[in-house]
């Protein structure tokens, strides 16, 4: 009987010692604790953003405008320089990439060249790499440069954010009523510029699309042109005005659709380029 009681007590002690550690350190609990930091790390990575997605977005932006294609800008600069008339325009001082805003609020991609005597505005086809149109404005005729935000008439349905600049060269001539309502009129005594959409792509394009420096250099060049070639009967000097720029357009459904889809720019649009 004594041997049987000792054996029973030994069995009870072994059972208790083997079950104790299992109750204090459960395997399931240890596994769950190890997985929690991994979940938090994955959430933090998703909040930071996937570098691969950012890279794809950047590549899409660089392929959207033809002016951003490798070598396109260099070719465009070479082409517009070749059309500068040395005798009439003088030396090239600077080249800019801007967007023109017409009297119906339509944006149009333009390259502008400031020379000793002229402001040259080029309509350049960045897809076919050729100049389609050129406008020459004598700097000694420029009398005002306005810089400020865009505004519209009181009952206009249009709106435009951002700032721009308007260059005037004949303060005595006002556009006629027919010219104001003709979307194809080009005989206005002023031209309006605003930022090009690619200005934030890189430092190179930021400098090329800097409208503040463009305005400053244009004013300095016009002042020198007035001193060198004064116009008889015309007050010399250029006024730089900080004021709003009004666009006298009211409905402009075509400009709304055109500007939203950037139809005035040379861009890749699926299998069609404009």
PDB file of C-alpha atoms in Angstrom, residues 107-227:
ATOM      1  CA  UNK A 107      -4.708  79.204 -73.743  1.00  0.00           C
ATOM      2  CA  UNK A 108      -2.123  78.714 -76.477  1.00  0.00           C
ATOM      3  CA  UNK A 109       1.392  77.377 -76.123  1.00  0.00           C
ATOM      4  CA  UNK A 110       4.005  79.933 -77.173  1.00  0.00           C
ATOM      5  CA  UNK A 111       7.748  80.509 -77.249  1.00  0.00           C
ATOM      6  CA  UNK A 112       8.803  84.117 -76.680  1.00  0.00           C
ATOM      7  CA  UNK A 113      12.142  85.628 -77.618  1.00  0.00           C
ATOM      8  CA  UNK A 114      13.389  88.981 -76.322  1.00  0.00           C
ATOM      9  CA  UNK A 115      15.932  90.620 -78.598  1.00  0.00           C
ATOM     10  CA  UNK A 116      17.545  94.049 -78.631  1.00  0.00           C
ATOM     11  CA  UNK A 117      14.707  95.577 -80.645  1.00  0.00           C
ATOM     12  CA  UNK A 118      11.778  93.153 -80.675  1.00  0.00           C
ATOM     13  CA  UNK A 119       9.567  90.792 -78.758  1.00  0.00           C
ATOM     14  CA  UNK A 120       9.058  87.737 -80.947  1.00  0.00           C
ATOM     15  CA  UNK A 121       6.190  85.375 -80.152  1.00  0.00           C
ATOM     16  CA  UNK A 122       6.328  81.995 -81.876  1.00  0.00           C
ATOM     17  CA  UNK A 123       3.630  79.410 -82.343  1.00  0.00           C
ATOM     18  CA  UNK A 124       5.784  76.297 -82.395  1.00  0.00           C
ATOM     19  CA  UNK A 125       4.686  72.765 -83.187  1.00  0.00           C
ATOM     20  CA  UNK A 126       6.625  70.626 -80.711  1.00  0.00           C
ATOM     21  CA  UNK A 127       5.335  67.474 -82.373  1.00  0.00           C
ATOM     22  CA  UNK A 128       6.461  68.253 -85.930  1.00  0.00           C
ATOM     23  CA  UNK A 129       9.323  70.531 -84.778  1.00  0.00           C
ATOM     24  CA  UNK A 130       8.562  73.550 -86.939  1.00  0.00           C
ATOM     25  CA  UNK A 131       7.463  77.166 -86.528  1.00  0.00           C
ATOM     26  CA  UNK A 132       3.861  77.753 -87.625  1.00  0.00           C
ATOM     27  CA  UNK A 133       3.452  81.459 -86.861  1.00  0.00           C
ATOM     28  CA  UNK A 134       5.533  84.418 -85.715  1.00  0.00           C
ATOM     29  CA  UNK A 135       4.463  87.773 -84.269  1.00  0.00           C
ATOM     30  CA  UNK A 136       6.967  90.621 -84.095  1.00  0.00           C
ATOM     31  CA  UNK A 137       6.382  93.456 -81.603  1.00  0.00           C
ATOM     32  CA  UNK A 138       8.847  96.403 -81.714  1.00  0.00           C
ATOM     33  CA  UNK A 139      10.065  97.118 -78.210  1.00  0.00           C
ATOM     34  CA  UNK A 140      10.204 100.877 -78.752  1.00  0.00           C
ATOM     35  CA  UNK A 141       6.412 100.783 -79.233  1.00  0.00           C
ATOM     36  CA  UNK A 142       5.764  99.003 -75.921  1.00  0.00           C
ATOM     37  CA  UNK A 143       4.389 101.548 -73.458  1.00  0.00           C
ATOM     38  CA  UNK A 144       2.783  99.483 -70.660  1.00  0.00           C
ATOM     39  CA  UNK A 145       3.252  96.140 -68.960  1.00  0.00           C
ATOM     40  CA  UNK A 146       0.564  95.017 -66.527  1.00  0.00           C
ATOM     41  CA  UNK A 147       1.082  92.162 -64.109  1.00  0.00           C
ATOM     42  CA  UNK A 148      -1.468  90.703 -61.734  1.00  0.00           C
ATOM     43  CA  UNK A 149      -4.336  88.247 -61.277  1.00  0.00           C
ATOM     44  CA  UNK A 150      -6.964  87.594 -63.932  1.00  0.00           C
ATOM     45  CA  UNK A 151     -10.461  89.019 -63.618  1.00  0.00           C
ATOM     46  CA  UNK A 152     -13.649  88.806 -65.668  1.00  0.00           C
ATOM     47  CA  UNK A 153     -16.717  91.031 -66.072  1.00  0.00           C
ATOM     48  CA  UNK A 154     -19.317  90.960 -63.338  1.00  0.00           C
ATOM     49  CA  UNK A 155     -21.768  88.645 -65.095  1.00  0.00           C
ATOM     50  CA  UNK A 156     -19.180  86.389 -66.693  1.00  0.00           C
ATOM     51  CA  UNK A 157     -19.433  82.643 -66.147  1.00  0.00           C
ATOM     52  CA  UNK A 158     -15.689  82.141 -66.608  1.00  0.00           C
ATOM     53  CA  UNK A 159     -12.892  82.118 -64.109  1.00  0.00           C
ATOM     54  CA  UNK A 160      -9.124  81.695 -64.214  1.00  0.00           C
ATOM     55  CA  UNK A 161      -6.724  81.152 -61.352  1.00  0.00           C
ATOM     56  CA  UNK A 162      -3.161  82.387 -61.156  1.00  0.00           C
ATOM     57  CA  UNK A 163      -1.375  85.467 -62.411  1.00  0.00           C
ATOM     58  CA  UNK A 164      -0.331  86.749 -65.790  1.00  0.00           C
ATOM     59  CA  UNK A 165       1.065  89.739 -67.637  1.00  0.00           C
ATOM     60  CA  UNK A 166      -0.209  91.889 -70.500  1.00  0.00           C
ATOM     61  CA  UNK A 167       2.004  93.864 -72.861  1.00  0.00           C
ATOM     62  CA  UNK A 168       0.547  96.993 -74.539  1.00  0.00           C
ATOM     63  CA  UNK A 169       2.091  98.779 -77.503  1.00  0.00           C
ATOM     64  CA  UNK A 170      -0.552 101.262 -78.672  1.00  0.00           C
ATOM     65  CA  UNK A 171      -2.458 102.966 -75.882  1.00  0.00           C
ATOM     66  CA  UNK A 172      -4.316 105.234 -78.308  1.00  0.00           C
ATOM     67  CA  UNK A 173      -5.982 102.389 -80.194  1.00  0.00           C
ATOM     68  CA  UNK A 174      -8.825 100.411 -78.637  1.00  0.00           C
ATOM     69  CA  UNK A 175     -10.160  97.147 -80.104  1.00  0.00           C
ATOM     70  CA  UNK A 176     -13.394  97.556 -82.044  1.00  0.00           C
ATOM     71  CA  UNK A 177     -16.678  95.949 -81.063  1.00  0.00           C
ATOM     72  CA  UNK A 178     -16.381  93.451 -83.920  1.00  0.00           C
ATOM     73  CA  UNK A 179     -12.851  92.506 -82.878  1.00  0.00           C
ATOM     74  CA  UNK A 180     -13.933  91.837 -79.311  1.00  0.00           C
ATOM     75  CA  UNK A 181     -16.604  89.367 -80.413  1.00  0.00           C
ATOM     76  CA  UNK A 182     -14.574  87.696 -83.144  1.00  0.00           C
ATOM     77  CA  UNK A 183     -12.706  84.692 -81.675  1.00  0.00           C
ATOM     78  CA  UNK A 184     -10.206  84.724 -84.559  1.00  0.00           C
ATOM     79  CA  UNK A 185      -9.211  88.400 -84.300  1.00  0.00           C
ATOM     80  CA  UNK A 186      -5.475  89.037 -83.945  1.00  0.00           C
ATOM     81  CA  UNK A 187      -5.337  92.837 -84.326  1.00  0.00           C
ATOM     82  CA  UNK A 188      -5.441  93.635 -80.608  1.00  0.00           C
ATOM     83  CA  UNK A 189      -2.820  96.190 -79.458  1.00  0.00           C
ATOM     84  CA  UNK A 190      -1.781  93.937 -76.594  1.00  0.00           C
ATOM     85  CA  UNK A 191      -0.832  90.359 -75.823  1.00  0.00           C
ATOM     86  CA  UNK A 192      -1.423  88.400 -72.613  1.00  0.00           C
ATOM     87  CA  UNK A 193       0.787  85.695 -71.114  1.00  0.00           C
ATOM     88  CA  UNK A 194       0.488  83.263 -68.240  1.00  0.00           C
ATOM     89  CA  UNK A 195       2.492  80.366 -66.819  1.00  0.00           C
ATOM     90  CA  UNK A 196       3.120  77.256 -68.892  1.00  0.00           C
ATOM     91  CA  UNK A 197       1.843  74.060 -67.165  1.00  0.00           C
ATOM     92  CA  UNK A 198       5.302  72.405 -67.219  1.00  0.00           C
ATOM     93  CA  UNK A 199       6.957  75.061 -65.062  1.00  0.00           C
ATOM     94  CA  UNK A 200       7.141  72.738 -62.014  1.00  0.00           C
ATOM     95  CA  UNK A 201       8.606  69.740 -63.802  1.00  0.00           C
ATOM     96  CA  UNK A 202      12.262  70.669 -63.246  1.00  0.00           C
ATOM     97  CA  UNK A 203      14.544  73.589 -62.438  1.00  0.00           C
ATOM     98  CA  UNK A 204      15.277  74.063 -66.129  1.00  0.00           C
ATOM     99  CA  UNK A 205      11.628  74.586 -67.008  1.00  0.00           C
ATOM    100  CA  UNK A 206      11.036  76.630 -63.866  1.00  0.00           C
ATOM    101  CA  UNK A 207      13.613  79.150 -65.131  1.00  0.00           C
ATOM    102  CA  UNK A 208      12.285  78.992 -68.684  1.00  0.00           C
ATOM    103  CA  UNK A 209       8.691  79.654 -67.537  1.00  0.00           C
ATOM    104  CA  UNK A 210       9.405  82.278 -64.873  1.00  0.00           C
ATOM    105  CA  UNK A 211       6.915  85.000 -65.769  1.00  0.00           C
ATOM    106  CA  UNK A 212       8.292  87.446 -63.189  1.00  0.00           C
ATOM    107  CA  UNK A 213      11.782  87.416 -64.701  1.00  0.00           C
ATOM    108  CA  UNK A 214      10.271  87.490 -68.186  1.00  0.00           C
ATOM    109  CA  UNK A 215       8.368  90.657 -67.258  1.00  0.00           C
ATOM    110  CA  UNK A 216      11.457  92.234 -65.720  1.00  0.00           C
ATOM    111  CA  UNK A 217      13.732  91.520 -68.677  1.00  0.00           C
ATOM    112  CA  UNK A 218      11.103  92.647 -71.154  1.00  0.00           C
ATOM    113  CA  UNK A 219      10.727  95.974 -69.368  1.00  0.00           C
ATOM    114  CA  UNK A 220      14.492  96.546 -69.289  1.00  0.00           C
ATOM    115  CA  UNK A 221      14.828  95.680 -72.976  1.00  0.00           C
ATOM    116  CA  UNK A 222      11.929  98.012 -73.875  1.00  0.00           C
ATOM    117  CA  UNK A 223      13.476 100.864 -71.895  1.00  0.00           C
ATOM    118  CA  UNK A 224      16.739 100.480 -73.787  1.00  0.00           C
ATOM    119  CA  UNK A 225      14.891 100.308 -77.114  1.00  0.00           C
ATOM    120  CA  UNK A 226      13.042 103.537 -76.294  1.00  0.00           C
ATOM    121  CA  UNK A 227      16.363 105.253 -75.566  1.00  0.00           C
TER     122      UNK A 227
END
